[in-house]
XYZ file of C-alpha atoms in Angstrom:
640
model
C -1.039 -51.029 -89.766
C -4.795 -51.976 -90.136
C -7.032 -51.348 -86.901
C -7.243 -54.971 -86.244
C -9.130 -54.210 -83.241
C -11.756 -52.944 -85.429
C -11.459 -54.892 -88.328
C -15.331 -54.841 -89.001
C -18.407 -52.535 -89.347
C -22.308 -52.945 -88.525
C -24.073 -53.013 -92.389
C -25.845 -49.824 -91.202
C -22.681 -47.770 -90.289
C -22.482 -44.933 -92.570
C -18.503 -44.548 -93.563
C -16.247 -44.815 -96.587
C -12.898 -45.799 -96.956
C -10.355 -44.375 -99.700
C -7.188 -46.550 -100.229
C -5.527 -43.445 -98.503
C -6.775 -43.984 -95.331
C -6.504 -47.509 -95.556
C -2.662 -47.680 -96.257
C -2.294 -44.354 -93.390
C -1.497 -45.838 -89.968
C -4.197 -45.384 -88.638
C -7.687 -45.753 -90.419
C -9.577 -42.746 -90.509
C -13.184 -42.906 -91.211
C -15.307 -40.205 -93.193
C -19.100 -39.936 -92.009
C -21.280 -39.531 -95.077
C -23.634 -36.661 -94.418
C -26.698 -38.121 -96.223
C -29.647 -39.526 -94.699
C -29.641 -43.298 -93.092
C -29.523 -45.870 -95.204
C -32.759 -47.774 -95.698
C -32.347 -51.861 -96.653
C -33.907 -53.118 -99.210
C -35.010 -49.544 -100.992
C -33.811 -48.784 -104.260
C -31.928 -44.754 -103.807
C -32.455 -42.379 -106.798
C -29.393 -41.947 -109.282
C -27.345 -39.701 -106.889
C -26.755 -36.361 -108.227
C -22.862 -36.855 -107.597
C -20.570 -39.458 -107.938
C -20.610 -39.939 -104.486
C -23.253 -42.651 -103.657
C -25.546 -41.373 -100.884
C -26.055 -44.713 -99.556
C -22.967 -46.605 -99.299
C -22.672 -49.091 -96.034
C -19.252 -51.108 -94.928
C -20.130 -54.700 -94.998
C -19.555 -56.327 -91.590
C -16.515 -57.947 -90.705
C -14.820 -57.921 -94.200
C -11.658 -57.019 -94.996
C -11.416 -57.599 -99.535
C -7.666 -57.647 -100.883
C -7.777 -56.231 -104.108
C -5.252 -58.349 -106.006
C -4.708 -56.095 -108.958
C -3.945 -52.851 -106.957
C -2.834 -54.776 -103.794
C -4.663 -51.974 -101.585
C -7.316 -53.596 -98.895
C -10.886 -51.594 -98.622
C -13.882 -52.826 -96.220
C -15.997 -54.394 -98.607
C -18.918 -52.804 -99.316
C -22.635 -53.859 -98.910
C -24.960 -51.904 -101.331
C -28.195 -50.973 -101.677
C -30.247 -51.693 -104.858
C -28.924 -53.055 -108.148
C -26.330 -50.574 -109.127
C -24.497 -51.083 -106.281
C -24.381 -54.563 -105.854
C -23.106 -54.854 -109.144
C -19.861 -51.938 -107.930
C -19.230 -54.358 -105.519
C -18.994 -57.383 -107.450
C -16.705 -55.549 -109.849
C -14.504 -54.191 -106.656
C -13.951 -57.675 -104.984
C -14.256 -60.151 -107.640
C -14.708 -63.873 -106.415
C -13.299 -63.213 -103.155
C -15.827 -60.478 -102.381
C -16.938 -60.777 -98.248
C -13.526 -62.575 -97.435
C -11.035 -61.343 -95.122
C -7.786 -60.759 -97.716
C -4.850 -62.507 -97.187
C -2.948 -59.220 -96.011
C -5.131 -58.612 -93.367
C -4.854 -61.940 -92.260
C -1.308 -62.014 -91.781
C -1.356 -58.662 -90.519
C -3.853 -60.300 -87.908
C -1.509 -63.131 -87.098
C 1.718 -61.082 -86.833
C -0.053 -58.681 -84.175
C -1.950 -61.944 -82.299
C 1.553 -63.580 -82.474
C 3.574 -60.508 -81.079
C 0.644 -59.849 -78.276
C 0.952 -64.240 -77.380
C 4.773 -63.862 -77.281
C 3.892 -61.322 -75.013
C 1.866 -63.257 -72.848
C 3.896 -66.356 -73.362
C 7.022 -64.025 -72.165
C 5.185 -62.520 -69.199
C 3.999 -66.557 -68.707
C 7.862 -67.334 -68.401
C 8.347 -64.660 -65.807
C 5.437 -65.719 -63.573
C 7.279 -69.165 -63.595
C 10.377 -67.674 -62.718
C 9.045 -65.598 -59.914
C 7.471 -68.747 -58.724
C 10.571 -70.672 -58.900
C 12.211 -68.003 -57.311
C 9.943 -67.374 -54.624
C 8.669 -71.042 -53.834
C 11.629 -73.267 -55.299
C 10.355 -76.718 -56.653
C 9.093 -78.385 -53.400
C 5.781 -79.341 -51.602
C 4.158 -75.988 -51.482
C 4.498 -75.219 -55.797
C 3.346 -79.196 -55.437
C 0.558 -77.826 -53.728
C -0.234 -75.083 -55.645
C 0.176 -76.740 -59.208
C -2.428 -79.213 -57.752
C -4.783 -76.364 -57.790
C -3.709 -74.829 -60.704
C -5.330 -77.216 -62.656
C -8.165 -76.190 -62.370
C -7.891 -72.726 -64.523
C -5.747 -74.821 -66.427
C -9.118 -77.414 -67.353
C -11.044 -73.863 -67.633
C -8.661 -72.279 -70.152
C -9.145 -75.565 -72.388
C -12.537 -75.967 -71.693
C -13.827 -71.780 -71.812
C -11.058 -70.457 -74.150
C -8.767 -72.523 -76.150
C -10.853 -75.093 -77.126
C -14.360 -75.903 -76.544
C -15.613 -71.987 -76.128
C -14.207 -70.921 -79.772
C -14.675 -74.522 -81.293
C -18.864 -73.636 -80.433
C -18.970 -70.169 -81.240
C -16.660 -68.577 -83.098
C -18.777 -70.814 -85.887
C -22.438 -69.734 -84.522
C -20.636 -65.790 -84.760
C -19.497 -66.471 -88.438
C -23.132 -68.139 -89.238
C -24.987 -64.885 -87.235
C -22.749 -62.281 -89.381
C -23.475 -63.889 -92.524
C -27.065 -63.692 -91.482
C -26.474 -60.089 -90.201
C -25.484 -59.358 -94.052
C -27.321 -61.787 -95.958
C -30.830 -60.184 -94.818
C -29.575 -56.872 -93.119
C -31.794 -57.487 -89.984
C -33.269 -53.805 -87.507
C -33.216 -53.715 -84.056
C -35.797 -57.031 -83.517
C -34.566 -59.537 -85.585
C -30.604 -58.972 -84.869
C -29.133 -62.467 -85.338
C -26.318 -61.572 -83.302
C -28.049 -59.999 -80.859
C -30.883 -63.180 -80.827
C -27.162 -65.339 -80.275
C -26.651 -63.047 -77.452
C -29.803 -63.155 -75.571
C -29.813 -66.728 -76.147
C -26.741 -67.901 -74.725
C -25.140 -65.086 -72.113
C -27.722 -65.700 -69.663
C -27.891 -69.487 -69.013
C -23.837 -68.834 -69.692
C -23.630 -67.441 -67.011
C -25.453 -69.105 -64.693
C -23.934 -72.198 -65.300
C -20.654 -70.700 -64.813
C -21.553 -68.953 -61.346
C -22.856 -72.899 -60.580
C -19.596 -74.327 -61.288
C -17.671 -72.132 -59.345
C -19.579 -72.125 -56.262
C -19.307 -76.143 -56.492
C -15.856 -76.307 -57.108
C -15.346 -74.243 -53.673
C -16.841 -76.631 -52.068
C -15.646 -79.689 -53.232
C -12.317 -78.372 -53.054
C -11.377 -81.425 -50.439
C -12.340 -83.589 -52.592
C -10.982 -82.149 -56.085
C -7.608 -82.293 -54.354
C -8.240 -86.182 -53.099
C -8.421 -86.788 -56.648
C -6.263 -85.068 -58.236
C -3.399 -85.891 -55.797
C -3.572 -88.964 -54.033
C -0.905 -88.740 -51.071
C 0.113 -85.382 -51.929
C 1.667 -83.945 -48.374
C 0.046 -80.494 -47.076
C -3.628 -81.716 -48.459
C -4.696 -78.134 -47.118
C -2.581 -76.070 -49.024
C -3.803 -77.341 -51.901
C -7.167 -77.252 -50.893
C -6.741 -73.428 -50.230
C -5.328 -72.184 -53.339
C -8.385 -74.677 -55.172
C -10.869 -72.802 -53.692
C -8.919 -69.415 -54.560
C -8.505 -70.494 -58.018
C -12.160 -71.876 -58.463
C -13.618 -68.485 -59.548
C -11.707 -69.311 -63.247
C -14.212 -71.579 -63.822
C -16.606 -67.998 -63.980
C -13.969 -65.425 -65.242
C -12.630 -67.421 -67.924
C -16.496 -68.099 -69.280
C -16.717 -65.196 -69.979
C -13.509 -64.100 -71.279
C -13.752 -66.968 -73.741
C -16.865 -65.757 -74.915
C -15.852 -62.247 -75.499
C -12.910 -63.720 -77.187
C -14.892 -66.008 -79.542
C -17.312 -63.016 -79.950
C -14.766 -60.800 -81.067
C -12.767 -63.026 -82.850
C -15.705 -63.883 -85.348
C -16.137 -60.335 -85.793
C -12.443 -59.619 -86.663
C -11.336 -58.378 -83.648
C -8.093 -59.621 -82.906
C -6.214 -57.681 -80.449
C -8.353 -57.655 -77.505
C -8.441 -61.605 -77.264
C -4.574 -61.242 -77.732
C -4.318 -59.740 -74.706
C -5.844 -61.781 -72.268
C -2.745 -63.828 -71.131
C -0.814 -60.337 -70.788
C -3.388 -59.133 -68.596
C -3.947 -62.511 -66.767
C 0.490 -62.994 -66.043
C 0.741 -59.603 -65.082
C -2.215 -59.680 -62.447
C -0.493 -62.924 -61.513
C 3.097 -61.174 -60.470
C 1.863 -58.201 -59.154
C -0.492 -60.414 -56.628
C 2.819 -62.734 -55.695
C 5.403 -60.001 -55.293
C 2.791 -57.819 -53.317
C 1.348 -60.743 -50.968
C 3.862 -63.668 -51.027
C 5.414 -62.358 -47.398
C 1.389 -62.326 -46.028
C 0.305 -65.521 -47.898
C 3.052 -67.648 -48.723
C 2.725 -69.462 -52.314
C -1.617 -68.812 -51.617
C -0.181 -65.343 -53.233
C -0.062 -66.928 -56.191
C -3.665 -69.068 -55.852
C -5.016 -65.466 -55.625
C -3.046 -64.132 -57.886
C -4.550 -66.642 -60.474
C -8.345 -65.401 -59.472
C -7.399 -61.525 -60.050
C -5.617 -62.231 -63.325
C -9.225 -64.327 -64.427
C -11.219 -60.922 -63.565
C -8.660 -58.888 -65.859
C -8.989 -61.531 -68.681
C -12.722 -60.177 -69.217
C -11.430 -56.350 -68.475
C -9.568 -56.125 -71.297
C -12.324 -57.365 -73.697
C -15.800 -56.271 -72.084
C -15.598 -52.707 -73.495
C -14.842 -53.911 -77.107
C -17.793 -56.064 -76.791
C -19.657 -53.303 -75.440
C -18.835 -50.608 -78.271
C -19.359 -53.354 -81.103
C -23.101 -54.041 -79.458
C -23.796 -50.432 -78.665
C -22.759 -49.248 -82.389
C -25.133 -52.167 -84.035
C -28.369 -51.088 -81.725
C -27.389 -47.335 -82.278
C -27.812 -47.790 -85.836
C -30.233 -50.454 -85.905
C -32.336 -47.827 -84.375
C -31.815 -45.302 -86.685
C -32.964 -47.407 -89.188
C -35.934 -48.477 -87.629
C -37.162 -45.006 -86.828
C -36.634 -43.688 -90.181
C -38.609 -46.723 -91.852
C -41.578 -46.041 -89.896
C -41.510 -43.036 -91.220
C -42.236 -44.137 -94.238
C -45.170 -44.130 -96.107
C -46.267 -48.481 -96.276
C -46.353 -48.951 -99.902
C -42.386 -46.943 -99.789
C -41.084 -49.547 -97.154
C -38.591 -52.156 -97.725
C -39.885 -55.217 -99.235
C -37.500 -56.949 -96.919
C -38.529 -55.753 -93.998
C -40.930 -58.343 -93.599
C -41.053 -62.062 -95.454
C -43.557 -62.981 -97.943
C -45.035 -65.482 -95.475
C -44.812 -63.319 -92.973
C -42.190 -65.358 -91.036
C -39.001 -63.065 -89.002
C -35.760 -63.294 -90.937
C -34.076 -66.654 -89.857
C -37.190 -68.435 -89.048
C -37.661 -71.703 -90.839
C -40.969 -73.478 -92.391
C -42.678 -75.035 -89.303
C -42.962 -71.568 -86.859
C -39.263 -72.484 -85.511
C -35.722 -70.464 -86.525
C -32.969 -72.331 -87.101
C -30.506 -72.189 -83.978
C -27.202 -70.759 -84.258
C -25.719 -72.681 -81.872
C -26.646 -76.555 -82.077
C -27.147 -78.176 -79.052
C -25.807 -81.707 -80.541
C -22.216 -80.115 -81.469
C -22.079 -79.163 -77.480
C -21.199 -82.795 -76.337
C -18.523 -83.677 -78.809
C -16.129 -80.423 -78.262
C -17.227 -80.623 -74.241
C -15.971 -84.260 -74.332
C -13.085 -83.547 -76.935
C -11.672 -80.613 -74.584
C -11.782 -82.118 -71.353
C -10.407 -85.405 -72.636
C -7.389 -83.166 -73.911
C -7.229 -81.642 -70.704
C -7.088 -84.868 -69.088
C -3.704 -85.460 -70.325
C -2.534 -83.285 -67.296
C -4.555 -84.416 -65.255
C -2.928 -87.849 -65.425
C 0.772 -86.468 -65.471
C -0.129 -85.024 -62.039
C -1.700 -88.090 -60.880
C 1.229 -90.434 -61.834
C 3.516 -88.046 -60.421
C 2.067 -87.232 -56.873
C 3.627 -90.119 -54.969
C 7.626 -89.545 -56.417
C 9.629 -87.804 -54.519
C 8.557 -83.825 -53.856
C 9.013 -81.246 -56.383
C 8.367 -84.282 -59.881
C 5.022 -82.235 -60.431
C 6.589 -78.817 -60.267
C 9.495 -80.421 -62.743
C 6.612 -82.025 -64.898
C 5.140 -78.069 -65.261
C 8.626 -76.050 -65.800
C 9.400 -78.245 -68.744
C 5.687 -78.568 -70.142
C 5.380 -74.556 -70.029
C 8.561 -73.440 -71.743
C 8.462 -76.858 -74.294
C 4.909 -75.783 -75.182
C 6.134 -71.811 -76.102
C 6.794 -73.329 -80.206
C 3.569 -74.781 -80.317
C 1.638 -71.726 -78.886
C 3.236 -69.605 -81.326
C 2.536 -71.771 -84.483
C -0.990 -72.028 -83.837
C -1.428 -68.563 -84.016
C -1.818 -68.466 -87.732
C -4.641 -70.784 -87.122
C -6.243 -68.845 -84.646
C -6.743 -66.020 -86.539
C -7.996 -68.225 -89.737
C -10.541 -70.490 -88.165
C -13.398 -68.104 -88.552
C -12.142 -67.650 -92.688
C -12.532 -71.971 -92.387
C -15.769 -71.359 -91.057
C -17.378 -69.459 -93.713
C -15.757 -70.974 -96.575
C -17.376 -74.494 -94.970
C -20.243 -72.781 -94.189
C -20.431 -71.421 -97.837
C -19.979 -74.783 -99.510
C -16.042 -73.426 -100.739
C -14.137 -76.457 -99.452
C -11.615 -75.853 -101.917
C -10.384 -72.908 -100.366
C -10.574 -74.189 -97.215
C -8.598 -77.112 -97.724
C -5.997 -74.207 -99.544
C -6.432 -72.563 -96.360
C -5.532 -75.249 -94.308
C -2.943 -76.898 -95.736
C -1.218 -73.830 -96.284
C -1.584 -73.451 -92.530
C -0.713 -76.752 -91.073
C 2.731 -76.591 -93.143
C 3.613 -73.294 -91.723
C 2.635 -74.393 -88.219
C 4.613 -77.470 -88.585
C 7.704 -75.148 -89.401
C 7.547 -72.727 -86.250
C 6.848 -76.046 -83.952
C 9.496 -78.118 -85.532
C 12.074 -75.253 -85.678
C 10.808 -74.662 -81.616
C 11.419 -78.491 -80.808
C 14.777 -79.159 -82.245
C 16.106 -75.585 -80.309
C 14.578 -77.190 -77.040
C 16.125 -80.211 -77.563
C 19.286 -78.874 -78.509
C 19.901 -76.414 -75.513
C 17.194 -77.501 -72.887
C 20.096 -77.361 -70.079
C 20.859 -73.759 -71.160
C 17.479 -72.845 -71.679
C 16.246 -73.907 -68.021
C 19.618 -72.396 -66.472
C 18.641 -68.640 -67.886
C 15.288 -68.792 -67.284
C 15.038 -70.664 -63.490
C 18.092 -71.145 -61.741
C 18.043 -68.567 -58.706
C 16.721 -68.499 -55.787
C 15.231 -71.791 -54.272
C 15.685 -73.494 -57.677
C 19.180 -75.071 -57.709
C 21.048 -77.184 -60.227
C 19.359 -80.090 -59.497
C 16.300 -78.820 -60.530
C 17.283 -77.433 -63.542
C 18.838 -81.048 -64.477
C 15.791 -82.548 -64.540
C 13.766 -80.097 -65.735
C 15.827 -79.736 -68.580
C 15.549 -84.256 -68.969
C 11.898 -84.231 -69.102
C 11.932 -80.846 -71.073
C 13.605 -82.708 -74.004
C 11.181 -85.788 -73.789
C 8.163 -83.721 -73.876
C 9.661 -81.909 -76.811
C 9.392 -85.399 -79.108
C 5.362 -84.633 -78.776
C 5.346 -81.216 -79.865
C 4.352 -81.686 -83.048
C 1.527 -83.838 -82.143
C 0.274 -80.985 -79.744
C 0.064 -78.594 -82.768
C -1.740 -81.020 -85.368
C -4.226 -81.409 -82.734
C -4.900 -78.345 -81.900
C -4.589 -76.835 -85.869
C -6.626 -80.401 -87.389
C -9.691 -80.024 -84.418
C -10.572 -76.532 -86.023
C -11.253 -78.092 -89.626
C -13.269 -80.821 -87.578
C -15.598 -78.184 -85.638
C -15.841 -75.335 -88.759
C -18.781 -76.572 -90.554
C -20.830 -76.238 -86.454
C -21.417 -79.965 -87.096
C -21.753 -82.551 -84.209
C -18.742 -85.175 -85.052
C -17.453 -87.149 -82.034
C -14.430 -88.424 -84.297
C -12.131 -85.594 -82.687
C -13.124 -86.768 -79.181
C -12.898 -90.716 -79.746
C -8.993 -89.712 -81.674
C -8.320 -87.711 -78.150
C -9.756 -90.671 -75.830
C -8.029 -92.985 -77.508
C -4.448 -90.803 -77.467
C -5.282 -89.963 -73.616
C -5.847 -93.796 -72.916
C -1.739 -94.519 -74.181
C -1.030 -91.936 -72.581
C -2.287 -93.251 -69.408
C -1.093 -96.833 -70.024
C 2.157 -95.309 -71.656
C 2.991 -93.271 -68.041
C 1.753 -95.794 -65.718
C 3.964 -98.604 -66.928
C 7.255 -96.505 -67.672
C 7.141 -94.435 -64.575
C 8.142 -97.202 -62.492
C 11.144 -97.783 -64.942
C 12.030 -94.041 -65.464
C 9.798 -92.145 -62.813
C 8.831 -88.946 -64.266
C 10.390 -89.110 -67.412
C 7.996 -92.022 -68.062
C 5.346 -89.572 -67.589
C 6.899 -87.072 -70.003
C 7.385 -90.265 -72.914
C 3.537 -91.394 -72.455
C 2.340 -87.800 -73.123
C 4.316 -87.522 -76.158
C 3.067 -90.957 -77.242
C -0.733 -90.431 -76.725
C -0.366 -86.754 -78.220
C 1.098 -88.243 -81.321
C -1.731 -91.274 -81.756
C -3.956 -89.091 -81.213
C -2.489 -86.240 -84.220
C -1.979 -89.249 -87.125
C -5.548 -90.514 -86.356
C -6.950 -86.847 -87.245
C -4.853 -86.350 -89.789
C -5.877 -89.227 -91.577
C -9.596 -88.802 -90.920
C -9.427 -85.077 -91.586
C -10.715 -85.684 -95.492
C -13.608 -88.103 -94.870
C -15.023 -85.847 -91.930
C -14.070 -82.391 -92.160
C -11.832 -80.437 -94.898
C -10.762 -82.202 -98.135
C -7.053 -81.720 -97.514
C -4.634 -84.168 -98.947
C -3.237 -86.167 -96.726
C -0.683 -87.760 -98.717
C 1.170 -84.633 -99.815
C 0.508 -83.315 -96.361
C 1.991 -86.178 -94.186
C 4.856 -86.414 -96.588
C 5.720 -82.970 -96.163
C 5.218 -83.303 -92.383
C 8.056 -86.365 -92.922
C 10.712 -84.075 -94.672
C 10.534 -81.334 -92.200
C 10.643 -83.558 -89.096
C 13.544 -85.196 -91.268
C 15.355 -81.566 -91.095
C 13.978 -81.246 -87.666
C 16.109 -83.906 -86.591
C 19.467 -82.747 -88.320
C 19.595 -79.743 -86.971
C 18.772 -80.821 -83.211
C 21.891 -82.980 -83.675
C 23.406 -79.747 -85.549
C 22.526 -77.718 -82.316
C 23.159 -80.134 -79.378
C 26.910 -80.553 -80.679
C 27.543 -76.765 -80.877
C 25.686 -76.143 -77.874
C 27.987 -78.209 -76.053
C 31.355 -76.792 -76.994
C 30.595 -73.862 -75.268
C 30.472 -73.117 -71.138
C 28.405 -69.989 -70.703
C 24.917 -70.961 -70.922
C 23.458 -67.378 -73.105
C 26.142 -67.907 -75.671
C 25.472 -71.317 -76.388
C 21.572 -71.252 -76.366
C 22.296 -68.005 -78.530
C 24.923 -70.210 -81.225
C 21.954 -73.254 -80.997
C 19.611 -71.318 -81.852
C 21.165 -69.679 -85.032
C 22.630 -73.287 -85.827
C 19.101 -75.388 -85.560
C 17.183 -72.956 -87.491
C 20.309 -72.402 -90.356
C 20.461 -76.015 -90.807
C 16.699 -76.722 -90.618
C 16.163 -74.201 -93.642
C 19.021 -75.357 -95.077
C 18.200 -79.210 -95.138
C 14.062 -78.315 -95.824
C 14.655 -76.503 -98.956
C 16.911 -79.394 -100.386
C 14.315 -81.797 -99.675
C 11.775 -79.287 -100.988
C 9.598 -79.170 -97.779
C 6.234 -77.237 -98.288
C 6.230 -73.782 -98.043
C 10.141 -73.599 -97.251
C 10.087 -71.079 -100.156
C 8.274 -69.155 -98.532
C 9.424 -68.994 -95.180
C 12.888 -67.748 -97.002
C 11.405 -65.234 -99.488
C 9.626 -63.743 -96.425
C 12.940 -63.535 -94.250
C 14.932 -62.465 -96.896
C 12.799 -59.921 -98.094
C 12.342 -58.364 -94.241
C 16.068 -58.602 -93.829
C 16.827 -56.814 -97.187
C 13.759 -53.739 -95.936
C 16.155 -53.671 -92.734
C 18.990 -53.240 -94.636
């Protein structure tokens, strides 16, 4: 498999790649023993057929299509060269190929099930240490808060901002091969980290102390107001650790780097259930609080050394290259080393460069993230005065419902920053390709996901929860408002997939955050009036209510703001899978049912929903049903 966790190259590095190494396990790299590479200078006709100065291109991945074999795309020096790698990529030259892409998305997907997995067991140690009662009350109260600061510093607003100022610093990088002083990734850097991270250090430090009245809040007659207020302040230092994990992630992300960022929620459960199991007889369910801060610190442990190499590597030969162009004699120097108006690379008519990360797109995906977030927010609010242990019900079913849509917007995880430079390029063709391609396949996994929780959400919850302090009782009614919140899953995943093709182009567009106000305020209205009718399952139906305004209003606005994608065919193929969706919940419910043991069942649903959803799909000829089943078929025929 392709090092995805090095996936790109500084335009100075000094390496080749033969379609050996590339197709070996693991990527071996062959240093070139000539002399650095100078930009801009024209080399001699090489005395071999072995160019002496041949760079990688940075973060490029090119997918041959007549030999199928991926190579790093190379960025040449001088005419001969450029014109070699014109011939080697074709039109798609400097794109990331589609192999590599779902290579990518297979390993980011594995590493999230991971997390997602290791997410479930957290839960269950929870449940099983703490029940569903006042103190997990308590301590969901405060767990919104790294719940707002995922959102905010990693889902959503941190990769929305600058996984697109990455992509526009990298084509930069390439476009005018930059040394040490003009880096525009390293000008990105020195531009943003600091005041980064001084805001960040601000907000936690105020969130301590406003813990009291975060809590009063959030929780309105919530019983033990001090327990709460305890694990806040425990949890506030997210609001640092998660900064800066999300920009490591977005960092990485733009530069190809995929695994690292996969493995922050691994990191983060894990340092979660080792803190519980080894202080929950000390601390009680504050264990857990803590557990949340030490699991923030390993979210930027994983990452920070990645980020380190990829810096060090750039300056390293950056260097290089500046010493040996001073060397030069001046009239043998790079004509590109300095402008013709003497201006640094970057810098625009007027004195001023052009900033890589505008300050008007801040407000929209600030205001578009939190109002997202908000949706919990409310859910807790409604639900603090019903009877103890609705909020703790309200989270069980929201984290194990929300498992399909975390998994289908992988895909679209790993494409965004392809989005971004085809938007950023002026190719909107391919990235409406791009994204339709990927909305249909995420509305597969999610559907698929929904109609199994629907089908077996009793089962489901027994397995997972029932042990310890969490009886049948809870499991009933975590397993109710499991299957309501499941009839907004869908909407979840268009949000999050649609918001990317709004934010790609790094222009400020408040349409994404007016759609999410809008869904947020139903969502409100929707739980306030039906809680007193159904109590917290009214909660549940307003959620998936104000989620799904909220998707069909960015869906339809998607091709006058953002990507050209056709929303016709689209929401007509969104229609025939839900259609199949729907059959095979029923499908799955029935057979479900006819069996006691709750692993056999879920096991039968399961096989049942997803038989009959491909089933149904490809009569109706759903988009890219075919596929989905040329894919499984062909991976169960290599198995065979």
């Amino acid at each position: 498999m392709t090092d995805l966790t090095d996936a790109t190259q500084s335009p100075t590095e000094k390496t080749t790649r033969t379609p050996e190494t590339v197709n070996s396990t693991e990527t071996t790299r062959t240093t070139q023993t000539a002399g650095p590479a100078v930009p801009g200078r024209r080399p001699p006709p090489p005395p071999t057929p072995t160019p002496a100065h041949t760079t990688t291109a940075p973060a490029e991945t090119v997918d041959r299509e007549n030999t199928g074999q991926e190579h790093a795309g190379q960025e040449t020096i001088g005419e001969e060269n450029a014109g070699r790698e014109k011939a080697d990529s074709g039109s798609r030259g400097g794109h990331l190929s589609n192999r590599f892409l779902a290579r990518a998305a297979l390993l980011t997907a594995v590493l999230t099930a991971a997390g997602a997995l290791l997410g479930l067991v957290r839960d269950q140690t929870i449940a099983h240490l703490y029940g569903a009662g006042p103190d997990t009350d308590a301590f969901l109260v405060a767990w919104t808060v790294p719940e707002v600061a995922s959102t905010l510093l990693i889902e959503d607003a941190m990769a929305l901002i600058l996984v697109p100022a990455f992509s526009l610093a990298l084509a930069r990088r390439a476009t005018d091969r930059p040394l040490l002083d003009r880096d525009p990734v390293h000008t990105l850097l020195r531009t943003t980290l600091p005041g980064l991270l001084l805001v960040l250090s601000a907000g936690a430090v105020l969130l301590m102390l406003a813990a009291p009245w975060v809590v009063a809040v959030l929780a309105p007659g919530l019983p033990d107001t001090q327990l709460a207020v305890d694990c806040t302040r425990l949890t506030a230092t997210c609001a640092f650790s998660f900064g800066i994990a999300g920009y490591c992630s977005a960092a990485l992300r733009a530069h190809g780097s995929f695994v690292p960022p996969a493995m922050i929620y691994v990191a983060y459960n894990i340092g979660i259930i080792v803190t519980m199991l080894v202080l929950s007889d000390r601390l009680g369910v504050r264990a857990a609080a803590a557990g949340v801060a030490v699991g923030g610190v390993l979210m930027v442990l994983v990452q920070a050394p990645v980020v380190w190499r990829r810096l060090r590597e750039r300056r390293a030969t950056a260097e290089q290259t500046r010493e040996h162009v001073d060397q030069l004699p001046a009239e043998e120097r790079p004509a590109d080393e300095q402008p013709a108006d003497g201006r640094a690379s970057g810098e625009q008519p007027g004195g001023g460069a052009r900033p890589l990360v505008a300050l008007g797109l801040l407000a929209p995906v600030i205001v578009f993230a939190l109002t997202r977030q908000s949706q919990v927010l409310i859910e807790r609010f409604l639900a603090a005065p019903l009877p103890a242990g609705a909020i703790s019900h309200l989270n069980y079913a929201q984290k194990v419902a929300q498992m399909p849509m975390v998994l289908s917007l992988m895909l679209c995880t790993v494409t965004f920053p392809v989005v971004a430079r085809a938007m950023a390029a002026g190719e909107t063709d391919r990235a409406r390709r791009r994204v339709e391609r990927d909305l249909a396949l995420a509305g597969v996994i999610v559907l698929v996901g929904a109609a199994t929780v629907v089908a077996c959400a009793p089962q489901i919850i027994e397995i997972l929860f029932q042990r310890g302090a969490f009886d049948r009782a809870d499991t009933a009614a975590t397993a109710t408002v499991m299957r309501v919140y499941a009839l907004g899953l869908l909407g979840h995943t268009l949000v999050g997939a649609l918001v990317r093709c709004y934010f790609s182009a790094a222009r400020p567009l408040w349409f994404p955050a007016l759609a999410m106000f809008l869904g947020l305020a139903l969502t409100t209205a929707g739980g306030a009036l039906l809680v007193g009718v159904w109590g917290v399952l009214g909660i549940a139906a307003g959620n998936a209510l104000g989620i799904t305004v909220t998707a069909v209003l960015l869906l339809n606005g998607v091709a006058r703001h953002s990507v050209p994608v056709r929303v016709r065919h689209m929401t007509g193929g969104l229609v025939k899978l839900s259609a199949a969706a729907a059959s095979a919940t029923g499908a799955g419910w029935i057979c479900g049912a006819l069996i006691p043991s709750p692993v056999p069942a879920a096991a039968v649903a399961c096989v049942v929903v997803a038989a009959v959803f491909l089933v149904i799909a490809r009569a109706v000829q759903a988009p890219e049903i075919d596929s989905v089943i040329r894919s499984v078929t062909r991976k169960f025929i290599d198995v065979r």
